[in-house]
PDB file of C-alpha atoms in Angstrom:
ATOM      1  CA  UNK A  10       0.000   0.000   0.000  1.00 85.00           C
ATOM      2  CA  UNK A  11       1.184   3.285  -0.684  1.00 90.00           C
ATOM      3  CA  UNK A  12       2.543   5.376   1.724  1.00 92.00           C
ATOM      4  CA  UNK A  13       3.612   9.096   1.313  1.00 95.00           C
ATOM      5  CA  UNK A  14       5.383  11.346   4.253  1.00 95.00           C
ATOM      6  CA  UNK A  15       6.743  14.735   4.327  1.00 96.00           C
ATOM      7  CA  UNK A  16       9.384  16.320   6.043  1.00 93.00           C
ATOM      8  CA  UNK A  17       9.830  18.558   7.731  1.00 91.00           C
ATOM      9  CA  UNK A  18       6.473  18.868   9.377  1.00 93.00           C
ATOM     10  CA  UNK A  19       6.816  22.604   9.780  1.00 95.00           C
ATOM     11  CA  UNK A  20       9.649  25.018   8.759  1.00 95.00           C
ATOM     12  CA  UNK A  21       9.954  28.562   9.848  1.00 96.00           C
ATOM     13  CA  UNK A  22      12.747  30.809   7.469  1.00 96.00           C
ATOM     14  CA  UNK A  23      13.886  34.053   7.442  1.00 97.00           C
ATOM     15  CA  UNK A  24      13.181  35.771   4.425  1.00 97.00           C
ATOM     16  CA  UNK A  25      15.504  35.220   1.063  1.00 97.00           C
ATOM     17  CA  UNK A  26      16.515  31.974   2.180  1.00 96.00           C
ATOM     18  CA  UNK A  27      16.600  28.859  -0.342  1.00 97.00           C
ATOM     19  CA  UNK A  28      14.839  25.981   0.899  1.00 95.00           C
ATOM     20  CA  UNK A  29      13.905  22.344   0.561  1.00 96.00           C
ATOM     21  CA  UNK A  30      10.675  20.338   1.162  1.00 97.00           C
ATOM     22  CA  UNK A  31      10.823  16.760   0.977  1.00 97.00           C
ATOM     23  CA  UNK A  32       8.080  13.723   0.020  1.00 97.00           C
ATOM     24  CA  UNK A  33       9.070  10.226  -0.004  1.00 97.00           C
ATOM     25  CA  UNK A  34       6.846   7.262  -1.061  1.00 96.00           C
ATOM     26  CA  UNK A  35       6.931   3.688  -0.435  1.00 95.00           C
ATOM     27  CA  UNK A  36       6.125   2.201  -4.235  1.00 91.00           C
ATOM     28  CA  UNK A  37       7.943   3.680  -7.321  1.00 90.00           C
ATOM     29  CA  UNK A  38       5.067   2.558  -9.332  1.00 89.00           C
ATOM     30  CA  UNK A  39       3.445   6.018  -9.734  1.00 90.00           C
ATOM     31  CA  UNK A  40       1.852   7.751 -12.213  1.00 88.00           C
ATOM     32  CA  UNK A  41       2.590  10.969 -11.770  1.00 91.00           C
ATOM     33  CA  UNK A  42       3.554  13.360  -8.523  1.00 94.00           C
ATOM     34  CA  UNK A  43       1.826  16.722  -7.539  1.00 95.00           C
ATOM     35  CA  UNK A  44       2.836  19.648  -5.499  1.00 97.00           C
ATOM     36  CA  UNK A  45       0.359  21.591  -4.030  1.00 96.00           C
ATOM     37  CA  UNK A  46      -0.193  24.945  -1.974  1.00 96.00           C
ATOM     38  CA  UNK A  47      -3.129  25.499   0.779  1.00 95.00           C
ATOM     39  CA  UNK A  48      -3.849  28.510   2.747  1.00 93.00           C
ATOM     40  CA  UNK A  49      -5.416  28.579   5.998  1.00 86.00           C
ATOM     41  CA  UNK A  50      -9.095  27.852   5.334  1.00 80.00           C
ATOM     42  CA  UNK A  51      -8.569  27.866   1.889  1.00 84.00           C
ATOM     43  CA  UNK A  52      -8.798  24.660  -1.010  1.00 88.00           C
ATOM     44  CA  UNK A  53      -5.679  23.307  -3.081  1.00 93.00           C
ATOM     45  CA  UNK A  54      -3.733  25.222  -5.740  1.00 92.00           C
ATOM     46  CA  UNK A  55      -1.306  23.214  -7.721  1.00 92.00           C
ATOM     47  CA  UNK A  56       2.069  24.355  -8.164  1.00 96.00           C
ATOM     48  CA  UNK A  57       4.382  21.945 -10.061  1.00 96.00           C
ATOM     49  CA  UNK A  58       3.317  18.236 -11.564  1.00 93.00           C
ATOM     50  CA  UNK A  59       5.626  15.585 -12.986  1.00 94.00           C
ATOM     51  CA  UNK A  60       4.928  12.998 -15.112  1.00 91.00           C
ATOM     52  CA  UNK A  61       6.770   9.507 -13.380  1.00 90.00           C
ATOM     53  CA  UNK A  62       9.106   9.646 -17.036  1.00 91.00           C
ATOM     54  CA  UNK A  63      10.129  13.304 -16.012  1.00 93.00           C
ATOM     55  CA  UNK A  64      13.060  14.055 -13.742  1.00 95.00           C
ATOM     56  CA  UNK A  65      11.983  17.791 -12.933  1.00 95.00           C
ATOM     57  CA  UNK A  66       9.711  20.714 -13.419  1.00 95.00           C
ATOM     58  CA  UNK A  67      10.004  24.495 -12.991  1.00 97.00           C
ATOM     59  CA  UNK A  68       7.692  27.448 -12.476  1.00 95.00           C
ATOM     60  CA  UNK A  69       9.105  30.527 -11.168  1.00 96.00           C
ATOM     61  CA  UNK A  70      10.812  30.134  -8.144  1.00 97.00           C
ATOM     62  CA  UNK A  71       9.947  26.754  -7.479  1.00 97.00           C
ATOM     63  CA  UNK A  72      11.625  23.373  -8.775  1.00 97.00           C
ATOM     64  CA  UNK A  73      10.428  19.779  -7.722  1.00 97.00           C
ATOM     65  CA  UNK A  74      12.741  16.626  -8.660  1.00 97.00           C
ATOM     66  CA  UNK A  75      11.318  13.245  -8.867  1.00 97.00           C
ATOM     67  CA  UNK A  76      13.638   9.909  -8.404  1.00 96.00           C
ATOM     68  CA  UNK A  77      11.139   7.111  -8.509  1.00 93.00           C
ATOM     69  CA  UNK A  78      14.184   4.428  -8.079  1.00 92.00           C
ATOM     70  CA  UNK A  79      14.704   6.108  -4.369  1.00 95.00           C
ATOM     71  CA  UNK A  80      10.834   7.088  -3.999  1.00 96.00           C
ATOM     72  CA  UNK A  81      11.501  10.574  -3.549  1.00 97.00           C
ATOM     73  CA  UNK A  82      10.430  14.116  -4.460  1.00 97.00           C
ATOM     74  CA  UNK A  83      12.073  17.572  -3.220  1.00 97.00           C
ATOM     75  CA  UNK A  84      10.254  21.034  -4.131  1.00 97.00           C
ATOM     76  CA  UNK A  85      13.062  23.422  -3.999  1.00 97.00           C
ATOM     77  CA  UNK A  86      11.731  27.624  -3.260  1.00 97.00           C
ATOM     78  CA  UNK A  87      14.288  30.248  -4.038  1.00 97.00           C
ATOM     79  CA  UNK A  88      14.510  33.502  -1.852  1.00 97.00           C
ATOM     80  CA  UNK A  89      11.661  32.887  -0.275  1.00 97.00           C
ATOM     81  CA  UNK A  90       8.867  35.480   0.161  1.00 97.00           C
ATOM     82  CA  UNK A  91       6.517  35.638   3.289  1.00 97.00           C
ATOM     83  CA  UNK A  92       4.162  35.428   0.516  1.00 96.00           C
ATOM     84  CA  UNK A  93       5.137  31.690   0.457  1.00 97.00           C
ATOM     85  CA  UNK A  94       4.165  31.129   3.977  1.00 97.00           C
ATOM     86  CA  UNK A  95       1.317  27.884   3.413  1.00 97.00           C
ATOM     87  CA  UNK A  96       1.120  24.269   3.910  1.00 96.00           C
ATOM     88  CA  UNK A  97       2.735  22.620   1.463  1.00 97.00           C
ATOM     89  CA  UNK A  98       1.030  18.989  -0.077  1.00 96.00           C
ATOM     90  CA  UNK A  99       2.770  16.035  -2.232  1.00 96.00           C
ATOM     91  CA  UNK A 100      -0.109  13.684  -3.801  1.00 95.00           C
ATOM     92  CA  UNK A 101       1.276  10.606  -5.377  1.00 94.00           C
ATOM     93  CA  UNK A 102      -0.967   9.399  -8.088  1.00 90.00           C
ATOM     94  CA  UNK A 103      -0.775   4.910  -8.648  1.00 83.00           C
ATOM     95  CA  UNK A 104      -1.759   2.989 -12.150  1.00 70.00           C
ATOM     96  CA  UNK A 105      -5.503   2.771 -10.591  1.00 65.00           C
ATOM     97  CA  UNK A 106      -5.874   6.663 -10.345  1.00 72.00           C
ATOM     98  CA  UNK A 107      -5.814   6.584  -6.250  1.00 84.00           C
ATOM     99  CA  UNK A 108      -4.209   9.299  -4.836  1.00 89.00           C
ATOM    100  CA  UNK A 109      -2.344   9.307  -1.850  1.00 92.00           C
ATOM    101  CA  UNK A 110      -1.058  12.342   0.127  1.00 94.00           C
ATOM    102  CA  UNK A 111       1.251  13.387   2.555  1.00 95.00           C
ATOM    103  CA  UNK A 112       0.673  15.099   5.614  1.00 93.00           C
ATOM    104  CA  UNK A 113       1.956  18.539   4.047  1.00 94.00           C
ATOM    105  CA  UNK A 114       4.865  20.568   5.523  1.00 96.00           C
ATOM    106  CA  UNK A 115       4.115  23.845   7.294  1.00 95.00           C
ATOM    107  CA  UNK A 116       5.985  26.477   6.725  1.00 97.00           C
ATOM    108  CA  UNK A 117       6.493  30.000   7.524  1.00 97.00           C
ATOM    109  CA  UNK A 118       8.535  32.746   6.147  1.00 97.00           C
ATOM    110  CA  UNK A 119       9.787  35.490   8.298  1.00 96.00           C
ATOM    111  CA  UNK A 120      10.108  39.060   7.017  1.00 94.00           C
TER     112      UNK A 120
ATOM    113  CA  UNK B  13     -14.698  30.744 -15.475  1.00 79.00           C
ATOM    114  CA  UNK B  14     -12.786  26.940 -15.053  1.00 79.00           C
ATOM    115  CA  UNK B  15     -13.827  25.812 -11.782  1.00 92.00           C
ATOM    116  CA  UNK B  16     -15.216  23.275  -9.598  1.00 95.00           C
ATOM    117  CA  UNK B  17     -17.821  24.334  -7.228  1.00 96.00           C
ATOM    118  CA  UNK B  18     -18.807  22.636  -4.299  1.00 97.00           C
ATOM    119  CA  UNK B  19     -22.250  23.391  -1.794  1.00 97.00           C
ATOM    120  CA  UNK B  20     -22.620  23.870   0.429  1.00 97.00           C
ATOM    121  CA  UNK B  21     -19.231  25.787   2.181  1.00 96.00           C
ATOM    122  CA  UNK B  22     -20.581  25.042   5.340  1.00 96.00           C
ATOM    123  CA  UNK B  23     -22.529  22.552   7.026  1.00 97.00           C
ATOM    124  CA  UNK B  24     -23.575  21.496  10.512  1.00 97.00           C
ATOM    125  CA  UNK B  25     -25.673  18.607  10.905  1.00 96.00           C
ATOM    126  CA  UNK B  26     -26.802  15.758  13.872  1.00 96.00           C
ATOM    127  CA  UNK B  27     -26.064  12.467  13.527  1.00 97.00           C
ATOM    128  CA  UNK B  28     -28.119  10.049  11.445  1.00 96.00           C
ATOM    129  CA  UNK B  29     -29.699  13.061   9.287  1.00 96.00           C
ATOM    130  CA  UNK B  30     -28.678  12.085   5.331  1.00 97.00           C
ATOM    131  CA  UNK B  31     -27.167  14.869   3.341  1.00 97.00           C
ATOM    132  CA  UNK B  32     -25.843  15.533   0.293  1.00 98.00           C
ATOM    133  CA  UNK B  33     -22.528  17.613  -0.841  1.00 98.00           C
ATOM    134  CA  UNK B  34     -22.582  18.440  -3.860  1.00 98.00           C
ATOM    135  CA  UNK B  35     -19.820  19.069  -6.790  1.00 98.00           C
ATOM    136  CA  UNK B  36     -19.888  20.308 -10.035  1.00 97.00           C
ATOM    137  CA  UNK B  37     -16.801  21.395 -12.554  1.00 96.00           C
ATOM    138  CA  UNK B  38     -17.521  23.195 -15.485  1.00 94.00           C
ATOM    139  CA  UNK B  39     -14.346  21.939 -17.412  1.00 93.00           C
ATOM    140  CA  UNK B  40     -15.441  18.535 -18.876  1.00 92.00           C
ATOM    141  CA  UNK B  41     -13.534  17.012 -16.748  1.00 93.00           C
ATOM    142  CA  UNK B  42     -13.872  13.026 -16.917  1.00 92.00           C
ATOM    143  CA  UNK B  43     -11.962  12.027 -13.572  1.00 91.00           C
ATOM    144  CA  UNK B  44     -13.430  13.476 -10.166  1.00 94.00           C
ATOM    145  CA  UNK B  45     -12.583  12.546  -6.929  1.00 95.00           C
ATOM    146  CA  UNK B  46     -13.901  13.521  -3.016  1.00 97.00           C
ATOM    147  CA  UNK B  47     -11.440  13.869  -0.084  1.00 97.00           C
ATOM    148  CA  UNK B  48     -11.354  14.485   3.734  1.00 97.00           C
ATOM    149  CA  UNK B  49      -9.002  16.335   4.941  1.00 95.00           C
ATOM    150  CA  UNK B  50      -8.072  15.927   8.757  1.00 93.00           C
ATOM    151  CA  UNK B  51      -5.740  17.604  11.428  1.00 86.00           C
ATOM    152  CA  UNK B  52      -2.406  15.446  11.400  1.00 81.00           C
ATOM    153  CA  UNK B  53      -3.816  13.031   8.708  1.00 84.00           C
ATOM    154  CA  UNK B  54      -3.660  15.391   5.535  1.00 85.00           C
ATOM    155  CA  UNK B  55      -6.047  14.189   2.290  1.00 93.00           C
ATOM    156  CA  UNK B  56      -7.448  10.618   2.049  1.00 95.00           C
ATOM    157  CA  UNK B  57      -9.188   9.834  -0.849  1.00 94.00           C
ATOM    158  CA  UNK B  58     -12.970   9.025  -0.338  1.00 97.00           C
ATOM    159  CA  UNK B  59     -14.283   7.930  -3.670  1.00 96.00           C
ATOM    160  CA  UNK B  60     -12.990   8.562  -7.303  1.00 93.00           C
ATOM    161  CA  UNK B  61     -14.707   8.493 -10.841  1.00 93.00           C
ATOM    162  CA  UNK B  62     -13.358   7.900 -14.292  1.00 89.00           C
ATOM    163  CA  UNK B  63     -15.973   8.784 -16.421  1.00 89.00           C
ATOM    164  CA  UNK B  64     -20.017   8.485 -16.032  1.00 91.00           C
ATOM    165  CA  UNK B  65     -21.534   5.954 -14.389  1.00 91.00           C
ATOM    166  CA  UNK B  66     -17.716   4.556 -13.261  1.00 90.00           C
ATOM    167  CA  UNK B  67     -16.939   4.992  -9.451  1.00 94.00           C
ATOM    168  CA  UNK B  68     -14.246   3.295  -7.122  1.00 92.00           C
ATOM    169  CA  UNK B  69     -13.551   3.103  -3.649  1.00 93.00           C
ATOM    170  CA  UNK B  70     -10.453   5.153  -2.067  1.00 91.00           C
ATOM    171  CA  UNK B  71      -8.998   4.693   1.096  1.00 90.00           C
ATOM    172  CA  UNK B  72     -11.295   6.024   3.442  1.00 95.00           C
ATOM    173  CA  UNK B  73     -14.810   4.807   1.796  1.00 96.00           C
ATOM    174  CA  UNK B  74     -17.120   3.660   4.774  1.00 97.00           C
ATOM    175  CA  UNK B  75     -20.156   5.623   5.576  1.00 97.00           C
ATOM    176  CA  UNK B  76     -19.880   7.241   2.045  1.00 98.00           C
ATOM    177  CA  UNK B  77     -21.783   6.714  -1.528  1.00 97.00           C
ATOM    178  CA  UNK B  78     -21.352   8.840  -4.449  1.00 97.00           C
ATOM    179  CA  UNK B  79     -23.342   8.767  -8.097  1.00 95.00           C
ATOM    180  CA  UNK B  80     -21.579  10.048 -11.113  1.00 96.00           C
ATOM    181  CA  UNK B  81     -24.574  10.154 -13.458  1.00 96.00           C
ATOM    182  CA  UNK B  82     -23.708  13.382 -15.415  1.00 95.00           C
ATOM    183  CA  UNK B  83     -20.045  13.977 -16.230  1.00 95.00           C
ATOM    184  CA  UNK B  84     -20.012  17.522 -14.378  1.00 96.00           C
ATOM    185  CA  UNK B  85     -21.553  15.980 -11.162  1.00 97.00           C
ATOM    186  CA  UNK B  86     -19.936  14.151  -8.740  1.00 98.00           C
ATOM    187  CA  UNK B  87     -22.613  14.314  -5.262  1.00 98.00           C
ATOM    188  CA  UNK B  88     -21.044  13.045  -2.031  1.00 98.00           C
ATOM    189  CA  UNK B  89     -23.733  11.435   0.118  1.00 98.00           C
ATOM    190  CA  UNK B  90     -23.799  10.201   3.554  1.00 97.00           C
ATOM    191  CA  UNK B  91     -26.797   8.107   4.504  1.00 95.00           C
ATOM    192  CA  UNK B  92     -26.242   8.314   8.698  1.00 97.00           C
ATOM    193  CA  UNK B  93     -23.927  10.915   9.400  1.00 97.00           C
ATOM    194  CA  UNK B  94     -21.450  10.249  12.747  1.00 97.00           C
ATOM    195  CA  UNK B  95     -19.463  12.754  14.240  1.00 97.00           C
ATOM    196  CA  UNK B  96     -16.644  10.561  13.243  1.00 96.00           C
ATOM    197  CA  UNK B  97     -17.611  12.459  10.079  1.00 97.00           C
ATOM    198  CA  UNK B  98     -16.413  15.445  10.753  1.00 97.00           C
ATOM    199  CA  UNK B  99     -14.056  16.973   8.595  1.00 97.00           C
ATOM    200  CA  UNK B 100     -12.706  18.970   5.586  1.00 96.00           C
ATOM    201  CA  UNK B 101     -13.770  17.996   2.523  1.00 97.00           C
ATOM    202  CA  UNK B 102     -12.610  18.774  -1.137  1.00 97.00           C
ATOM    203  CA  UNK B 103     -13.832  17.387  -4.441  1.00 97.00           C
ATOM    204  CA  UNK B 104     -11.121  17.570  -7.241  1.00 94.00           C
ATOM    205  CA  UNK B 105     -11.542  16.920 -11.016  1.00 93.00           C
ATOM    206  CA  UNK B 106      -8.886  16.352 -13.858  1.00 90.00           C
ATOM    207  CA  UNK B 107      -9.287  16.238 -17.566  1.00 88.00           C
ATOM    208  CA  UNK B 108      -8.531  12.667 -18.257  1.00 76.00           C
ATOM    209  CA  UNK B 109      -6.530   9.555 -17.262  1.00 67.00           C
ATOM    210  CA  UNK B 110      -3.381  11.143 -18.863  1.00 72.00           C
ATOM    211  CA  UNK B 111      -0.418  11.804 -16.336  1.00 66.00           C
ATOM    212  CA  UNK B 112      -0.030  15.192 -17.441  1.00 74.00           C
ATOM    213  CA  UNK B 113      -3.106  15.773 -16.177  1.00 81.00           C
ATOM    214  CA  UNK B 114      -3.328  18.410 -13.128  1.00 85.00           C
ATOM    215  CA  UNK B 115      -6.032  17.634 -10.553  1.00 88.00           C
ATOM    216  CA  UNK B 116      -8.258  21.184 -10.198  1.00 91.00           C
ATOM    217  CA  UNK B 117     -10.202  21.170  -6.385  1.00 93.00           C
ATOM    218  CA  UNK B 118     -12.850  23.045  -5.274  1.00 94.00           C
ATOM    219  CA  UNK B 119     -13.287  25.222  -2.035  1.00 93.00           C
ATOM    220  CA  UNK B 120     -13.895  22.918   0.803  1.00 95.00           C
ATOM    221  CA  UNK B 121     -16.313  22.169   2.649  1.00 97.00           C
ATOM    222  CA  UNK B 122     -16.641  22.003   6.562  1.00 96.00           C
ATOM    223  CA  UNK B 123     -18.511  19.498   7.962  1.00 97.00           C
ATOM    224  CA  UNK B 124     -19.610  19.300  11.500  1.00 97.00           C
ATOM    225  CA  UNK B 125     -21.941  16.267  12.740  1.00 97.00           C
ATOM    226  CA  UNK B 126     -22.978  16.575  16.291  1.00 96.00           C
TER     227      UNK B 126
END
């Protein structure tokens, strides 16, 4: 059974600072990977997908790496903004179109 | 606009009273999906749909039924709420099967069954 977890939990930053999220999953047999944002309160914005044949996407400031052979993603945020402050969500998506998600990392940027 | 709309935002309820959610995406979407989301637990899938009239079972499935008889609806319906219930909840949509395929959500909506 699939198993996604994120870490850090939460992260706290001063501003400008480069960071890295992580997401690891248990089976490599995926079907694609997606990074999300949510507010407080708020629903799910996507940021970044990749395709399980990709080895990295960009938008912006933001860069996620997949290695399916280690079952790992990392969503990399360059001089970060307090703007940027929000939960942050990996969903794994398998062959059968489940999707499983980790917990989300928490993190807040300080000005 | 592209969206997917859910009602209602807010809902309390008692226990054992059936009620629908409902969700609708205006994008032709064939996959939808419902979620909970919890405090420590993140997004579990509920139910997903692949086209009309095709549903499946996610993780967390008890207590829950869903119809998919139009392609933009996707209703979330739970016979005899429990407070277990309580929760979060996001419907999502995506075009098709293809893994380029972003999933879309809608709002949330806050349950509370007392």
């Amino acid at each position: 059974k699939q198993e996604v977890t994120q870490i850090p939990a939460a992260l706290s930053v001063p501003e400008g600072e480069n960071l890295v999220l992580n997401c690891s999953f248990t089976d490599s047999a995926i079907y694609n990977l997606q990074w999300f944002r949510q507010d407080p309160g708020k629903g799910l914005t996507s940021l970044l997908l990749i395709q399980s044949s990709q080895r990295e996407q960009t938008s912006g400031r933001l860069n996620a790496s997949l290695d399916k052979s280690s079952g790992r993603s990392t969503l990399y945020i360059a001089a970060s903004q307090p703007g940027d402050s929000a939960t942050y969500l990996c969903a794994v998506r398998g062959g059968g179109f489940k999707t499983i998600f980790g917990a989300g990392t928490r993190l807040f940027v300080k000005a | 606009e592209a969206q997917v709309t859910q009602n209602p935002r807010y809902l309390i309820t008692v226990t054992g009273k059936k009620l629908t959610v409902t969700c609708s995406q205006n994008m032709n979407h064939e996959y939808m999906s419902w979620y909970r989301q919890d405090p420590g637990l993140g997004l579990r899938q509920i139910y997903y749909s692949m086209n009309v009239e095709v549903t499946d079972k996610g993780d967390v499935p008890e207590g829950y039924k869903v119809s998919r008889k139009e392609k933009r609806n996707f209703p979330l319906i739970l016979e005899s709420p429990s407070p277990n219930q309580t929760s979060l909840y996001f419907c999502a949509s995506s075009l098709s099967r293809d893994s380029t395929d972003t999933q879309y959500f809608g709002p949330g909506t806050r349950l509370t069954v007392l």
